[in-house]
PDB file of C-alpha atoms and ligand atoms in Angstrom:
ATOM      1  CA  MET A   1     -33.246   5.701   8.078  1.00  0.00           C
ATOM      2  CA  LYS A   2     -33.487   2.868   5.586  1.00  0.00           C
ATOM      3  CA  HIS A   3     -31.449   4.858   3.102  1.00  0.00           C
ATOM      4  CA  ARG A   4     -28.652   5.219   5.600  1.00  0.00           C
ATOM      5  CA  TYR A   5     -28.443   1.432   6.054  1.00  0.00           C
ATOM      6  CA  ASP A   6     -28.279   0.937   2.308  1.00  0.00           C
ATOM      7  CA  LEU A   7     -25.341   3.297   2.137  1.00  0.00           C
ATOM      8  CA  LEU A   8     -23.596   1.424   4.948  1.00  0.00           C
ATOM      9  CA  LEU A   9     -24.136  -1.873   3.158  1.00  0.00           C
ATOM     10  CA  ILE A  10     -22.704  -0.488  -0.068  1.00  0.00           C
ATOM     11  CA  LEU A  11     -19.663   0.835   1.784  1.00  0.00           C
ATOM     12  CA  LEU A  12     -19.135  -2.553   3.424  1.00  0.00           C
ATOM     13  CA  LEU A  13     -19.396  -4.325   0.069  1.00  0.00           C
ATOM     14  CA  LEU A  14     -16.956  -1.873  -1.503  1.00  0.00           C
ATOM     15  CA  ALA A  15     -14.513  -2.391   1.372  1.00  0.00           C
ATOM     16  CA  ALA A  16     -14.793  -6.173   1.024  1.00  0.00           C
ATOM     17  CA  ALA A  17     -14.263  -5.971  -2.727  1.00  0.00           C
ATOM     18  CA  GLY A  18     -11.284  -3.701  -2.176  1.00  0.00           C
ATOM     19  CA  VAL A  19      -9.670  -6.114   0.260  1.00  0.00           C
ATOM     20  CA  LEU A  20     -10.331  -9.042  -2.073  1.00  0.00           C
ATOM     21  CA  PHE A  21      -8.889  -7.149  -5.021  1.00  0.00           C
ATOM     22  CA  PHE A  22      -5.800  -6.232  -3.020  1.00  0.00           C
ATOM     23  CA  LEU A  23      -5.255  -9.840  -1.890  1.00  0.00           C
ATOM     24  CA  LEU A  24      -5.640 -11.317  -5.371  1.00  0.00           C
ATOM     25  CA  ARG A  25      -4.045  -8.428  -7.209  1.00  0.00           C
ATOM     26  CA  PRO A  26      -1.588  -9.475  -9.911  1.00  0.00           C
ATOM     27  CA  GLY A  27       1.842  -8.172  -9.108  1.00  0.00           C
ATOM     28  CA  SER A  28       1.522  -8.986  -5.442  1.00  0.00           C
ATOM     29  CA  ALA A  29       4.422 -10.568  -3.588  1.00  0.00           C
ATOM     30  CA  GLY A  30       5.429 -14.036  -4.698  1.00  0.00           C
ATOM     31  CA  GLN A  31       5.420 -13.500  -8.448  1.00  0.00           C
ATOM     32  CA  TYR A  32       8.478 -14.351 -10.482  1.00  0.00           C
ATOM     33  CA  VAL A  33       9.786 -13.734 -13.935  1.00  0.00           C
ATOM     34  CA  LEU A  34      10.842 -17.084 -15.376  1.00  0.00           C
ATOM     35  CA  VAL A  35      13.235 -17.014 -18.323  1.00  0.00           C
ATOM     36  CA  THR A  36      13.737 -20.098 -20.473  1.00  0.00           C
ATOM     37  CA  ALA A  37      15.894 -20.604 -23.556  1.00  0.00           C
ATOM     38  CA  ASP A  38      15.360 -23.713 -25.694  1.00  0.00           C
ATOM     39  CA  GLY A  39      13.044 -24.981 -22.948  1.00  0.00           C
ATOM     40  CA  THR A  40      15.740 -24.750 -20.262  1.00  0.00           C
ATOM     41  CA  GLU A  41      15.412 -22.379 -17.347  1.00  0.00           C
ATOM     42  CA  VAL A  42      18.118 -19.737 -17.491  1.00  0.00           C
ATOM     43  CA  GLY A  43      16.862 -17.356 -14.858  1.00  0.00           C
ATOM     44  CA  ARG A  44      14.196 -16.636 -12.279  1.00  0.00           C
ATOM     45  CA  TYR A  45      13.797 -13.181 -10.790  1.00  0.00           C
ATOM     46  CA  PRO A  46      11.341 -11.687  -8.281  1.00  0.00           C
ATOM     47  CA  LEU A  47       8.934  -9.341 -10.058  1.00  0.00           C
ATOM     48  CA  ASP A  48       9.012  -6.861  -7.191  1.00  0.00           C
ATOM     49  CA  GLU A  49      12.746  -6.138  -7.436  1.00  0.00           C
ATOM     50  CA  ASP A  50      13.906  -3.717 -10.108  1.00  0.00           C
ATOM     51  CA  ARG A  51      16.774  -5.033 -12.198  1.00  0.00           C
ATOM     52  CA  THR A  52      18.118  -5.259 -15.719  1.00  0.00           C
ATOM     53  CA  VAL A  53      19.500  -8.566 -16.978  1.00  0.00           C
ATOM     54  CA  THR A  54      21.185  -9.345 -20.263  1.00  0.00           C
ATOM     55  CA  ILE A  55      20.356 -12.867 -21.397  1.00  0.00           C
ATOM     56  CA  GLY A  56      22.692 -14.525 -23.866  1.00  0.00           C
ATOM     57  CA  GLU A  57      25.850 -13.170 -25.466  1.00  0.00           C
ATOM     58  CA  GLU A  58      25.956 -13.174 -29.267  1.00  0.00           C
ATOM     59  CA  ASP A  59      22.179 -13.524 -29.376  1.00  0.00           C
ATOM     60  CA  TYR A  60      21.065 -11.313 -26.567  1.00  0.00           C
ATOM     61  CA  ASN A  61      17.887  -9.978 -25.006  1.00  0.00           C
ATOM     62  CA  VAL A  62      17.877  -7.304 -22.339  1.00  0.00           C
ATOM     63  CA  LEU A  63      15.239  -8.032 -19.726  1.00  0.00           C
ATOM     64  CA  GLU A  64      14.161  -5.124 -17.587  1.00  0.00           C
ATOM     65  CA  ILE A  65      12.117  -5.561 -14.417  1.00  0.00           C
ATOM     66  CA  ARG A  66      10.711  -2.312 -13.106  1.00  0.00           C
ATOM     67  CA  ASP A  67       7.701  -1.278 -11.030  1.00  0.00           C
ATOM     68  CA  GLY A  68       6.352  -4.833 -10.913  1.00  0.00           C
ATOM     69  CA  ALA A  69       6.449  -5.369 -14.663  1.00  0.00           C
ATOM     70  CA  ALA A  70       8.888  -7.168 -16.961  1.00  0.00           C
ATOM     71  CA  ALA A  71       9.816  -6.160 -20.491  1.00  0.00           C
ATOM     72  CA  VAL A  72      12.425  -6.964 -23.121  1.00  0.00           C
ATOM     73  CA  THR A  73      13.809  -3.512 -23.820  1.00  0.00           C
ATOM     74  CA  GLU A  74      16.548  -4.452 -26.264  1.00  0.00           C
ATOM     75  CA  ALA A  75      17.477  -7.436 -28.426  1.00  0.00           C
ATOM     76  CA  ASN A  76      19.458  -8.244 -31.546  1.00  0.00           C
ATOM     77  CA  CYS A  77      16.929 -10.680 -32.956  1.00  0.00           C
ATOM     78  CA  GLY A  78      15.565 -10.235 -36.461  1.00  0.00           C
ATOM     79  CA  ASP A  79      11.946  -9.352 -35.795  1.00  0.00           C
ATOM     80  CA  HIS A  80      11.982  -7.549 -32.414  1.00  0.00           C
ATOM     81  CA  THR A  81       8.589  -9.031 -31.588  1.00  0.00           C
ATOM     82  CA  CYS A  82       9.847  -9.528 -28.037  1.00  0.00           C
ATOM     83  CA  VAL A  83      10.650  -5.819 -27.679  1.00  0.00           C
ATOM     84  CA  ARG A  84       7.338  -4.771 -29.221  1.00  0.00           C
ATOM     85  CA  THR A  85       5.394  -7.025 -26.820  1.00  0.00           C
ATOM     86  CA  GLY A  86       6.075  -4.429 -24.135  1.00  0.00           C
ATOM     87  CA  LYS A  87       5.470  -4.957 -20.450  1.00  0.00           C
ATOM     88  CA  ILE A  88       3.969  -8.020 -18.838  1.00  0.00           C
ATOM     89  CA  ARG A  89       2.942  -8.207 -15.198  1.00  0.00           C
ATOM     90  CA  ARG A  90       0.192 -10.779 -14.784  1.00  0.00           C
ATOM     91  CA  SER A  91       0.702 -14.425 -13.953  1.00  0.00           C
ATOM     92  CA  GLY A  92       0.661 -16.456 -17.172  1.00  0.00           C
ATOM     93  CA  GLU A  93       1.644 -13.617 -19.505  1.00  0.00           C
ATOM     94  CA  THR A  94       4.639 -14.236 -21.748  1.00  0.00           C
ATOM     95  CA  ILE A  95       7.134 -12.476 -23.975  1.00  0.00           C
ATOM     96  CA  ILE A  96       8.411 -14.775 -26.690  1.00  0.00           C
ATOM     97  CA  CYS A  97      11.489 -14.250 -28.826  1.00  0.00           C
ATOM     98  CA  LEU A  98      11.206 -16.829 -31.593  1.00  0.00           C
ATOM     99  CA  PRO A  99      14.618 -16.237 -33.229  1.00  0.00           C
ATOM    100  CA  HIS A 100      16.359 -16.779 -29.865  1.00  0.00           C
ATOM    101  CA  HIS A 101      14.002 -19.534 -28.622  1.00  0.00           C
ATOM    102  CA  LEU A 102      13.503 -17.379 -25.559  1.00  0.00           C
ATOM    103  CA  VAL A 103      10.412 -17.288 -23.371  1.00  0.00           C
ATOM    104  CA  VAL A 104       9.888 -14.813 -20.536  1.00  0.00           C
ATOM    105  CA  LYS A 105       6.928 -15.757 -18.381  1.00  0.00           C
ATOM    106  CA  ILE A 106       5.275 -14.424 -15.233  1.00  0.00           C
ATOM    107  CA  ILE A 107       4.610 -17.193 -12.715  1.00  0.00           C
ATOM    108  CA  GLY A 108       3.213 -17.476  -9.199  1.00  0.00           C
ATOM    109  CA  GLY A 109       1.304 -14.926  -7.154  1.00  0.00           C
ATOM    110  CA  GLY A 110      -2.018 -16.773  -7.034  1.00  0.00           C
ATOM    111  CA  GLY A 111      -1.964 -17.905 -10.658  1.00  0.00           C
ATOM    112  CA  GLU A 112      -5.280 -18.879 -12.178  1.00  0.00           C
ATOM    113  CA  THR A 113      -7.399 -17.425  -9.371  1.00  0.00           C
ATOM    114  CA  ALA A 114      -5.900 -13.972  -9.812  1.00  0.00           C
ATOM    115  CA  ASP A 115      -6.362 -14.239 -13.574  1.00  0.00           C
ATOM    116  CA  ALA A 116      -9.986 -15.256 -13.280  1.00  0.00           C
ATOM    117  CA  VAL A 117     -10.863 -12.521 -10.802  1.00  0.00           C
ATOM    118  CA  SER A 118      -8.998  -9.693 -12.470  1.00  0.00           C
ATOM    119  CA  GLY A 119      -9.753 -10.720 -16.046  1.00  0.00           C
ATOM    120  CA  GLY A 120     -12.115  -7.853 -16.678  1.00  0.00           C
ATOM    121  CA  ILE A 121     -10.160  -5.202 -14.811  1.00  0.00           C
ATOM    122  CA  SER A 122      -7.729  -2.912 -16.636  1.00  0.00           C
TER     123      SER A 122
HETATM  124 ZN1   ZN B   1      13.220 -11.103 -30.193  1.00  0.00          ZN
END
């Protein structure tokens, strides 16, 4: 009998943790991809809408937002560090293109709280 109650308690705790994780999950609604060049905002896109944006003309970076993650998939900068950074999806993560003075940053969606809670996960 006692064992059965323990199991119930564990299930309840797991359910509570699951709900909490879902609520604070990075990538939840409300997150944005903020793009700045030379410290000036040049674009702001919802992270939950797939799109591909080309930033700049002669010096360009192709920003791809897909499946709740943002990545620079193509650029004509010298080092391609921005392309090699790969995908970012958590609030506070950045892709930086030094040659183009470009910063792509994830903002919103619970911010520091989500980071603190999910720090050890994945
Ligand atoms: Zn670059």
